[in-house]
Amino acid sequence: MKILNNEENLASFLEDIREREVTIVSAFASGTESVIDLLLDHGNRLELLIGTINSFSSPDLFDHCKNIANDNFSLFVDFGYQSSIHWKLYLIEPETVIIGSANFTVTGLSLMRDTCVVIENKTLLESYIKELAAIKSSNNVVSCDGAHFEDYLQKYRENHRRMQAGRARSVRAGDGNEWLSAEENQLIPVLIWDSRHTKDTIEEAHKLLKEDSDEEPASMLRDFFTYDCDEADLPYSQGDLVLCMNSKGSYADFYSFDRILHEDGINYIYSYKQKRYTRPFRLSNEIKSEIKNRVGDWYEREITELGRAEIQDVIKSANK
């Protein structure tokens, strides 16, 4: 038996595996697309079984996996949510079993705060393979090749976004690096606007809010935004904390979407004044500069959220 640590970590151990059958079971997976690709590039047969507790696993990773055209790869997702698998297990045939606390994430594989042991025992590996076969036969476990996988994934993506919106409202990190240090932080909603409100739009927005609240808008409004779409198609929910900016990247800040009213195909989104405004992390001048460098692409793609990989790229570039 051998103990792995942050000097001789799980990521480097997996990098050295070639032409073997590898099975990875993890409660949570995020940011490890490059590890998946490397294991396949090294001629391994790779199978993943990933859990969905708290909807923490990354939908982007699932998207990456379902687009892999390789007969030596398979992905199973346990869509049981809170009852889904919580294992952290790495099997390398014919006899290597790695078990511990390390999820299949960048931080998990680094073993900076996790531990695991390597056990060479063929009987133990074969026992786990049998256990996994039984788990994969359950109704909640779906193969990415399955006919209904996309339906399950779409529902999961919506749950993931709701959970992340809730985290955005509750997480208070000092800066972007601290926010990234918690791998559960996966997503931030974004709204990019392209023009200032007309006088008619302002009057209509204020009229609707006054009818709804009986208060003067000027006394309660920090700002408001509009979004043209059917009410059911609005990609934001009341209570969301959203990174807002114009199409040039100016005026970037986090706004709470405190009230949303729909009228004639337009969603009026109101952010109220507060004594202290909530932000998941501080937007430094360097981060704001990076936002300006990238906002043109975001606007062209009509994004309404930033995933962890893109946020990490912004923050890392801002740190240089």
mmCIF file of C-alpha atoms in Angstrom:
data_model
loop_
_atom_site.group_PDB
_atom_site.id
_atom_site.type_symbol
_atom_site.label_atom_id
_atom_site.label_comp_id
_atom_site.label_asym_id
_atom_site.label_seq_id
_atom_site.Cartn_x
_atom_site.Cartn_y
_atom_site.Cartn_z
ATOM 1 C CA MET A 1 0.000 0.000 0.000
ATOM 2 C CA LYS A 2 1.190 3.490 -0.867
ATOM 3 C CA ILE A 3 -0.023 6.923 0.268
ATOM 4 C CA LEU A 4 -0.225 9.661 -2.368
ATOM 5 C CA ASN A 5 0.229 13.289 -1.337
ATOM 6 C CA ASN A 6 0.460 16.747 -2.884
ATOM 7 C CA GLU A 7 4.076 16.147 -3.911
ATOM 8 C CA GLU A 8 3.404 12.806 -5.554
ATOM 9 C CA ASN A 9 -0.214 13.515 -6.385
ATOM 10 C CA LEU A 10 -3.069 11.745 -8.100
ATOM 11 C CA ALA A 11 -2.871 13.908 -11.229
ATOM 12 C CA SER A 12 0.742 12.894 -11.902
ATOM 13 C CA PHE A 13 -0.080 9.263 -11.097
ATOM 14 C CA LEU A 14 -2.828 9.223 -13.728
ATOM 15 C CA GLU A 15 -0.579 10.945 -16.287
ATOM 16 C CA ASP A 16 1.714 7.908 -16.247
ATOM 17 C CA ILE A 17 -1.042 5.369 -16.975
ATOM 18 C CA ARG A 18 -0.885 3.891 -20.477
ATOM 19 C CA GLU A 19 -2.882 1.232 -22.343
ATOM 20 C CA ARG A 20 -4.868 0.116 -19.309
ATOM 21 C CA GLU A 21 -8.536 -0.089 -18.377
ATOM 22 C CA VAL A 22 -9.311 2.811 -16.057
ATOM 23 C CA THR A 23 -12.527 3.393 -14.109
ATOM 24 C CA ILE A 24 -13.075 6.656 -12.211
ATOM 25 C CA VAL A 25 -15.964 7.081 -9.785
ATOM 26 C CA SER A 26 -16.486 10.492 -8.195
ATOM 27 C CA ALA A 27 -19.210 12.362 -6.343
ATOM 28 C CA PHE A 28 -18.168 15.587 -8.057
ATOM 29 C CA ALA A 29 -16.308 16.318 -11.309
ATOM 30 C CA SER A 30 -15.187 19.645 -12.699
ATOM 31 C CA GLY A 31 -12.355 21.126 -14.751
ATOM 32 C CA THR A 32 -10.719 17.794 -15.602
ATOM 33 C CA GLU A 33 -11.493 17.636 -19.314
ATOM 34 C CA SER A 34 -7.761 17.719 -20.108
ATOM 35 C CA VAL A 35 -7.148 14.706 -17.821
ATOM 36 C CA ILE A 36 -9.849 12.753 -19.654
ATOM 37 C CA ASP A 37 -8.296 13.636 -23.015
ATOM 38 C CA LEU A 38 -4.800 12.720 -21.824
ATOM 39 C CA LEU A 39 -5.885 9.307 -20.503
ATOM 40 C CA LEU A 40 -7.475 8.549 -23.882
ATOM 41 C CA ASP A 41 -4.466 9.893 -25.789
ATOM 42 C CA HIS A 42 -2.342 7.432 -23.820
ATOM 43 C CA GLY A 43 -4.329 4.520 -25.209
ATOM 44 C CA ASN A 44 -6.357 3.774 -22.100
ATOM 45 C CA ARG A 45 -9.910 2.477 -21.979
ATOM 46 C CA LEU A 46 -11.685 4.978 -19.711
ATOM 47 C CA GLU A 47 -15.029 4.791 -17.921
ATOM 48 C CA LEU A 48 -16.431 7.548 -15.683
ATOM 49 C CA LEU A 49 -19.276 7.382 -13.183
ATOM 50 C CA ILE A 50 -20.070 10.820 -11.757
ATOM 51 C CA GLY A 51 -22.539 11.927 -9.077
ATOM 52 C CA THR A 52 -24.835 14.960 -8.919
ATOM 53 C CA ILE A 53 -25.089 15.780 -5.198
ATOM 54 C CA ASN A 54 -26.013 19.480 -4.803
ATOM 55 C CA SER A 55 -25.718 19.741 -8.622
ATOM 56 C CA PHE A 56 -22.027 20.571 -8.126
ATOM 57 C CA SER A 57 -20.640 18.548 -11.059
ATOM 58 C CA SER A 58 -19.976 20.646 -14.134
ATOM 59 C CA PRO A 59 -22.440 20.404 -17.055
ATOM 60 C CA ASP A 60 -19.599 21.663 -19.268
ATOM 61 C CA LEU A 61 -17.611 18.541 -18.405
ATOM 62 C CA PHE A 62 -20.622 16.372 -19.283
ATOM 63 C CA ASP A 63 -20.952 18.222 -22.599
ATOM 64 C CA HIS A 64 -17.267 17.631 -23.290
ATOM 65 C CA CYS A 65 -17.653 13.932 -22.539
ATOM 66 C CA LYS A 66 -20.715 13.311 -24.686
ATOM 67 C CA ASN A 67 -18.889 14.824 -27.660
ATOM 68 C CA ILE A 68 -15.914 12.459 -27.372
ATOM 69 C CA ALA A 69 -15.913 10.175 -30.406
ATOM 70 C CA ASN A 70 -13.867 7.316 -29.022
ATOM 71 C CA ASP A 71 -14.980 3.708 -28.578
ATOM 72 C CA ASN A 72 -12.608 3.456 -25.612
ATOM 73 C CA PHE A 73 -14.588 5.990 -23.574
ATOM 74 C CA SER A 74 -17.857 5.846 -21.675
ATOM 75 C CA LEU A 75 -19.573 8.202 -19.248
ATOM 76 C CA PHE A 76 -22.300 7.344 -16.762
ATOM 77 C CA VAL A 77 -23.979 10.022 -14.663
ATOM 78 C CA ASP A 78 -25.907 9.229 -11.502
ATOM 79 C CA PHE A 79 -28.803 11.683 -11.731
ATOM 80 C CA GLY A 80 -30.049 10.731 -8.261
ATOM 81 C CA TYR A 81 -28.943 14.141 -6.955
ATOM 82 C CA GLN A 82 -28.820 13.955 -3.123
ATOM 83 C CA SER A 83 -28.991 10.163 -3.214
ATOM 84 C CA SER A 84 -26.390 9.834 -5.968
ATOM 85 C CA ILE A 85 -23.025 8.163 -5.558
ATOM 86 C CA HIS A 86 -20.536 9.743 -3.150
ATOM 87 C CA TRP A 87 -17.519 7.528 -3.861
ATOM 88 C CA LYS A 88 -14.016 8.713 -4.748
ATOM 89 C CA LEU A 89 -12.543 5.648 -6.403
ATOM 90 C CA TYR A 90 -9.959 5.071 -9.155
ATOM 91 C CA LEU A 91 -9.516 1.565 -10.582
ATOM 92 C CA ILE A 92 -6.686 0.630 -12.939
ATOM 93 C CA GLU A 93 -6.821 -2.940 -14.169
ATOM 94 C CA PRO A 94 -5.587 -5.518 -13.501
ATOM 95 C CA GLU A 95 -5.085 -4.795 -9.776
ATOM 96 C CA THR A 96 -4.646 -1.127 -8.807
ATOM 97 C CA VAL A 97 -7.249 0.418 -6.484
ATOM 98 C CA ILE A 98 -6.932 4.071 -5.437
ATOM 99 C CA ILE A 99 -9.372 5.221 -2.783
ATOM 100 C CA GLY A 100 -9.612 8.252 -0.506
ATOM 101 C CA SER A 101 -11.232 11.696 -0.372
ATOM 102 C CA ALA A 102 -10.153 13.061 -3.776
ATOM 103 C CA ASN A 103 -12.941 13.989 -6.180
ATOM 104 C CA PHE A 104 -12.258 14.059 -9.927
ATOM 105 C CA THR A 105 -11.533 17.798 -9.909
ATOM 106 C CA VAL A 106 -8.410 19.905 -10.342
ATOM 107 C CA THR A 107 -8.079 20.466 -6.590
ATOM 108 C CA GLY A 108 -8.969 16.866 -5.792
ATOM 109 C CA LEU A 109 -6.320 15.419 -8.100
ATOM 110 C CA SER A 110 -3.709 17.837 -6.731
ATOM 111 C CA LEU A 111 -4.199 16.373 -3.226
ATOM 112 C CA MET A 112 -3.589 19.825 -1.772
ATOM 113 C CA ARG A 113 -6.299 19.127 0.802
ATOM 114 C CA ASP A 114 -7.212 15.485 0.128
ATOM 115 C CA THR A 115 -5.589 12.117 0.597
ATOM 116 C CA CYS A 116 -5.743 8.696 -1.010
ATOM 117 C CA VAL A 117 -3.995 5.360 -0.904
ATOM 118 C CA VAL A 118 -2.886 3.022 -3.688
ATOM 119 C CA ILE A 119 -3.660 -0.632 -3.061
ATOM 120 C CA GLU A 120 -2.485 -3.414 -5.350
ATOM 121 C CA ASN A 121 -5.150 -6.074 -4.910
ATOM 122 C CA LYS A 122 -6.833 -7.802 -7.849
ATOM 123 C CA THR A 123 -9.572 -9.343 -5.716
ATOM 124 C CA LEU A 124 -10.517 -5.940 -4.293
ATOM 125 C CA LEU A 125 -10.581 -4.389 -7.790
ATOM 126 C CA GLU A 126 -12.804 -7.164 -9.126
ATOM 127 C CA SER A 127 -15.172 -6.743 -6.163
ATOM 128 C CA TYR A 128 -15.507 -3.045 -6.913
ATOM 129 C CA ILE A 129 -16.161 -3.772 -10.602
ATOM 130 C CA LYS A 130 -19.070 -6.007 -9.570
ATOM 131 C CA GLU A 131 -20.398 -3.332 -7.199
ATOM 132 C CA LEU A 132 -20.242 -0.747 -9.975
ATOM 133 C CA ALA A 133 -22.076 -2.999 -12.418
ATOM 134 C CA ALA A 134 -24.980 -3.136 -9.968
ATOM 135 C CA ILE A 135 -24.949 0.631 -9.463
ATOM 136 C CA LYS A 136 -24.910 1.302 -13.219
ATOM 137 C CA SER A 137 -28.039 -0.807 -13.628
ATOM 138 C CA SER A 138 -30.103 1.494 -11.392
ATOM 139 C CA ASN A 139 -32.724 3.781 -12.941
ATOM 140 C CA ASN A 140 -30.964 7.023 -12.001
ATOM 141 C CA VAL A 141 -27.684 6.112 -13.697
ATOM 142 C CA VAL A 142 -27.695 7.119 -17.361
ATOM 143 C CA SER A 143 -25.071 6.553 -20.059
ATOM 144 C CA CYS A 144 -24.143 9.530 -22.226
ATOM 145 C CA ASP A 145 -24.946 7.250 -25.178
ATOM 146 C CA GLY A 146 -28.467 6.668 -23.870
ATOM 147 C CA ALA A 147 -31.512 7.917 -25.775
ATOM 148 C CA HIS A 148 -32.689 10.134 -22.895
ATOM 149 C CA PHE A 149 -29.328 11.435 -21.682
ATOM 150 C CA GLU A 150 -29.846 14.881 -23.219
ATOM 151 C CA ASP A 151 -33.195 15.236 -21.421
ATOM 152 C CA TYR A 152 -31.603 14.349 -18.091
ATOM 153 C CA LEU A 153 -28.693 16.694 -18.800
ATOM 154 C CA GLN A 154 -30.969 19.626 -19.665
ATOM 155 C CA LYS A 155 -32.862 19.219 -16.395
ATOM 156 C CA TYR A 156 -29.556 18.895 -14.548
ATOM 157 C CA ARG A 157 -28.224 22.026 -16.241
ATOM 158 C CA GLU A 158 -31.263 23.976 -14.985
ATOM 159 C CA ASN A 159 -30.791 22.621 -11.440
ATOM 160 C CA HIS A 160 -27.088 23.414 -11.607
ATOM 161 C CA ARG A 161 -27.822 26.996 -12.641
ATOM 162 C CA ARG A 162 -30.325 27.458 -9.806
ATOM 163 C CA MET A 163 -27.832 26.117 -7.282
ATOM 164 C CA GLN A 164 -25.080 28.342 -8.647
ATOM 165 C CA ALA A 165 -27.351 31.399 -8.598
ATOM 166 C CA GLY A 166 -27.991 30.644 -4.937
ATOM 167 C CA ARG A 167 -24.253 30.365 -4.265
ATOM 168 C CA ALA A 168 -23.633 33.680 -6.047
ATOM 169 C CA ARG A 169 -26.024 35.329 -3.598
ATOM 170 C CA SER A 170 -24.484 33.729 -0.517
ATOM 171 C CA VAL A 171 -20.732 33.393 -1.199
ATOM 172 C CA ARG A 172 -18.583 36.306 0.012
ATOM 173 C CA ALA A 173 -15.025 35.931 -1.279
ATOM 174 C CA GLY A 174 -12.485 38.701 -0.849
ATOM 175 C CA ASP A 175 -11.221 38.432 -4.403
ATOM 176 C CA GLY A 176 -11.464 36.281 -7.508
ATOM 177 C CA ASN A 177 -8.742 33.876 -6.374
ATOM 178 C CA GLU A 178 -10.580 33.157 -3.138
ATOM 179 C CA TRP A 179 -13.801 32.565 -5.098
ATOM 180 C CA LEU A 180 -11.990 30.076 -7.356
ATOM 181 C CA SER A 181 -10.504 28.248 -4.357
ATOM 182 C CA ALA A 182 -13.952 26.740 -3.679
ATOM 183 C CA GLU A 183 -14.565 24.347 -6.589
ATOM 184 C CA GLU A 184 -18.270 24.367 -5.797
ATOM 185 C CA ASN A 185 -18.323 27.864 -7.350
ATOM 186 C CA GLN A 186 -19.007 27.018 -10.973
ATOM 187 C CA LEU A 187 -21.043 29.762 -12.624
ATOM 188 C CA ILE A 188 -22.043 33.430 -12.555
ATOM 189 C CA PRO A 189 -25.123 34.782 -14.401
ATOM 190 C CA VAL A 190 -24.327 37.632 -16.820
ATOM 191 C CA LEU A 191 -26.405 40.333 -18.508
ATOM 192 C CA ILE A 192 -24.895 42.487 -21.273
ATOM 193 C CA TRP A 193 -26.893 45.508 -22.398
ATOM 194 C CA ASP A 194 -26.305 47.425 -25.607
ATOM 195 C CA SER A 195 -27.965 50.856 -25.219
ATOM 196 C CA ARG A 196 -29.215 53.276 -22.615
ATOM 197 C CA HIS A 197 -32.906 53.407 -21.787
ATOM 198 C CA THR A 198 -35.108 55.796 -23.724
ATOM 199 C CA LYS A 199 -37.312 58.264 -21.881
ATOM 200 C CA ASP A 200 -40.393 56.167 -22.754
ATOM 201 C CA THR A 201 -38.765 53.006 -21.392
ATOM 202 C CA ILE A 202 -37.857 54.733 -18.132
ATOM 203 C CA GLU A 203 -41.390 56.082 -17.713
ATOM 204 C CA GLU A 204 -42.949 52.666 -18.394
ATOM 205 C CA ALA A 205 -40.548 50.895 -16.027
ATOM 206 C CA HIS A 206 -41.232 53.389 -13.246
ATOM 207 C CA LYS A 207 -45.003 53.176 -13.811
ATOM 208 C CA LEU A 208 -45.005 49.381 -13.576
ATOM 209 C CA LEU A 209 -42.886 49.375 -10.435
ATOM 210 C CA LYS A 210 -45.028 52.019 -8.731
ATOM 211 C CA GLU A 211 -48.186 50.030 -9.515
ATOM 212 C CA ASP A 212 -46.530 46.923 -8.125
ATOM 213 C CA SER A 213 -45.068 48.399 -4.936
ATOM 214 C CA ASP A 214 -46.869 51.710 -4.203
ATOM 215 C CA GLU A 215 -43.465 53.303 -3.600
ATOM 216 C CA GLU A 216 -41.737 55.958 -5.625
ATOM 217 C CA PRO A 217 -39.154 54.254 -7.892
ATOM 218 C CA ALA A 218 -36.568 56.968 -7.284
ATOM 219 C CA SER A 219 -36.514 56.120 -3.574
ATOM 220 C CA MET A 220 -35.947 52.400 -4.051
ATOM 221 C CA LEU A 221 -34.196 51.835 -7.402
ATOM 222 C CA ARG A 222 -30.490 51.328 -7.838
ATOM 223 C CA ASP A 223 -31.034 50.607 -11.545
ATOM 224 C CA PHE A 224 -33.165 48.547 -13.874
ATOM 225 C CA PHE A 225 -32.615 46.469 -17.008
ATOM 226 C CA THR A 226 -34.858 45.224 -19.799
ATOM 227 C CA TYR A 227 -34.773 41.893 -21.601
ATOM 228 C CA ASP A 228 -36.975 41.155 -24.599
ATOM 229 C CA CYS A 229 -38.391 37.618 -24.568
ATOM 230 C CA ASP A 230 -41.379 35.628 -23.375
ATOM 231 C CA GLU A 231 -41.627 35.507 -19.628
ATOM 232 C CA ALA A 232 -41.077 31.725 -19.623
ATOM 233 C CA ASP A 233 -37.871 32.082 -21.655
ATOM 234 C CA LEU A 234 -36.185 34.639 -19.409
ATOM 235 C CA PRO A 235 -32.773 33.196 -18.422
ATOM 236 C CA TYR A 236 -32.838 34.976 -15.039
ATOM 237 C CA SER A 237 -34.942 34.526 -11.919
ATOM 238 C CA GLN A 238 -36.055 36.967 -9.299
ATOM 239 C CA GLY A 239 -33.421 36.984 -6.569
ATOM 240 C CA ASP A 240 -30.473 36.237 -8.890
ATOM 241 C CA LEU A 241 -27.214 38.106 -8.398
ATOM 242 C CA VAL A 242 -25.985 38.949 -11.904
ATOM 243 C CA LEU A 243 -22.812 40.460 -13.355
ATOM 244 C CA CYS A 244 -24.059 43.300 -15.571
ATOM 245 C CA MET A 245 -22.194 45.492 -18.053
ATOM 246 C CA ASN A 246 -22.722 47.224 -21.361
ATOM 247 C CA SER A 247 -21.563 45.808 -24.692
ATOM 248 C CA LYS A 248 -18.269 47.680 -24.352
ATOM 249 C CA GLY A 249 -17.583 46.168 -20.928
ATOM 250 C CA SER A 250 -18.164 49.429 -19.071
ATOM 251 C CA TYR A 251 -20.104 49.792 -15.802
ATOM 252 C CA ALA A 252 -19.393 46.175 -14.833
ATOM 253 C CA ASP A 253 -20.809 45.311 -11.412
ATOM 254 C CA PHE A 254 -22.994 42.772 -9.629
ATOM 255 C CA TYR A 255 -26.696 43.593 -9.369
ATOM 256 C CA SER A 256 -29.382 41.779 -7.415
ATOM 257 C CA PHE A 257 -32.473 41.158 -9.536
ATOM 258 C CA ASP A 258 -34.966 41.999 -6.799
ATOM 259 C CA ARG A 259 -38.156 42.284 -8.851
ATOM 260 C CA ILE A 260 -39.029 41.167 -12.375
ATOM 261 C CA LEU A 261 -42.189 42.396 -14.113
ATOM 262 C CA HIS A 262 -43.322 41.379 -17.597
ATOM 263 C CA GLU A 263 -45.265 43.636 -19.944
ATOM 264 C CA ASP A 264 -45.878 43.322 -23.704
ATOM 265 C CA GLY A 265 -42.955 40.999 -24.394
ATOM 266 C CA ILE A 266 -40.484 42.961 -22.275
ATOM 267 C CA ASN A 267 -39.082 41.848 -18.919
ATOM 268 C CA TYR A 268 -38.379 44.773 -16.610
ATOM 269 C CA ILE A 269 -35.690 43.742 -14.137
ATOM 270 C CA TYR A 270 -35.273 45.939 -11.055
ATOM 271 C CA SER A 271 -32.332 46.165 -8.682
ATOM 272 C CA TYR A 272 -33.091 47.943 -5.406
ATOM 273 C CA LYS A 273 -30.924 50.259 -3.372
ATOM 274 C CA GLN A 274 -29.231 48.638 -0.395
ATOM 275 C CA LYS A 275 -27.021 49.886 2.394
ATOM 276 C CA ARG A 276 -24.402 47.394 1.289
ATOM 277 C CA TYR A 277 -24.328 45.683 -2.085
ATOM 278 C CA THR A 278 -23.653 41.963 -2.304
ATOM 279 C CA ARG A 279 -20.823 40.726 -4.533
ATOM 280 C CA PRO A 280 -19.413 37.186 -4.828
ATOM 281 C CA PHE A 281 -15.973 38.778 -5.132
ATOM 282 C CA ARG A 282 -14.450 42.182 -5.709
ATOM 283 C CA LEU A 283 -14.086 43.318 -9.320
ATOM 284 C CA SER A 284 -10.585 44.745 -9.375
ATOM 285 C CA ASN A 285 -9.514 47.204 -12.066
ATOM 286 C CA GLU A 286 -7.517 44.392 -13.658
ATOM 287 C CA ILE A 287 -10.578 42.116 -13.818
ATOM 288 C CA LYS A 288 -12.656 44.956 -15.276
ATOM 289 C CA SER A 289 -9.974 45.475 -17.912
ATOM 290 C CA GLU A 290 -10.080 41.759 -18.824
ATOM 291 C CA ILE A 291 -13.871 41.964 -19.058
ATOM 292 C CA LYS A 292 -13.528 44.785 -21.595
ATOM 293 C CA ASN A 293 -11.124 42.643 -23.622
ATOM 294 C CA ARG A 294 -13.613 39.771 -23.818
ATOM 295 C CA VAL A 295 -17.063 41.337 -23.758
ATOM 296 C CA GLY A 296 -17.277 41.646 -27.551
ATOM 297 C CA ASP A 297 -17.075 37.875 -27.905
ATOM 298 C CA TRP A 298 -19.547 37.324 -25.053
ATOM 299 C CA TYR A 299 -21.999 39.774 -26.578
ATOM 300 C CA GLU A 300 -21.712 38.139 -29.989
ATOM 301 C CA ARG A 301 -22.391 34.724 -28.445
ATOM 302 C CA GLU A 302 -25.338 36.164 -26.492
ATOM 303 C CA ILE A 303 -24.150 34.530 -23.294
ATOM 304 C CA THR A 304 -26.240 34.792 -20.132
ATOM 305 C CA GLU A 305 -23.747 33.061 -17.837
ATOM 306 C CA LEU A 306 -20.018 32.562 -17.385
ATOM 307 C CA GLY A 307 -18.783 29.070 -16.551
ATOM 308 C CA ARG A 308 -15.931 28.374 -14.165
ATOM 309 C CA ALA A 309 -13.322 27.858 -16.905
ATOM 310 C CA GLU A 310 -14.028 31.256 -18.423
ATOM 311 C CA ILE A 311 -14.125 32.996 -15.040
ATOM 312 C CA GLN A 312 -10.827 31.335 -14.110
ATOM 313 C CA ASP A 313 -9.279 32.494 -17.366
ATOM 314 C CA VAL A 314 -10.393 36.090 -16.717
ATOM 315 C CA ILE A 315 -9.055 36.089 -13.170
ATOM 316 C CA LYS A 316 -5.737 34.416 -14.077
ATOM 317 C CA SER A 317 -5.191 36.902 -16.914
ATOM 318 C CA ALA A 318 -6.000 39.758 -14.539
ATOM 319 C CA ASN A 319 -3.364 38.469 -12.105
ATOM 320 C CA LYS A 320 -0.523 38.641 -14.640
#
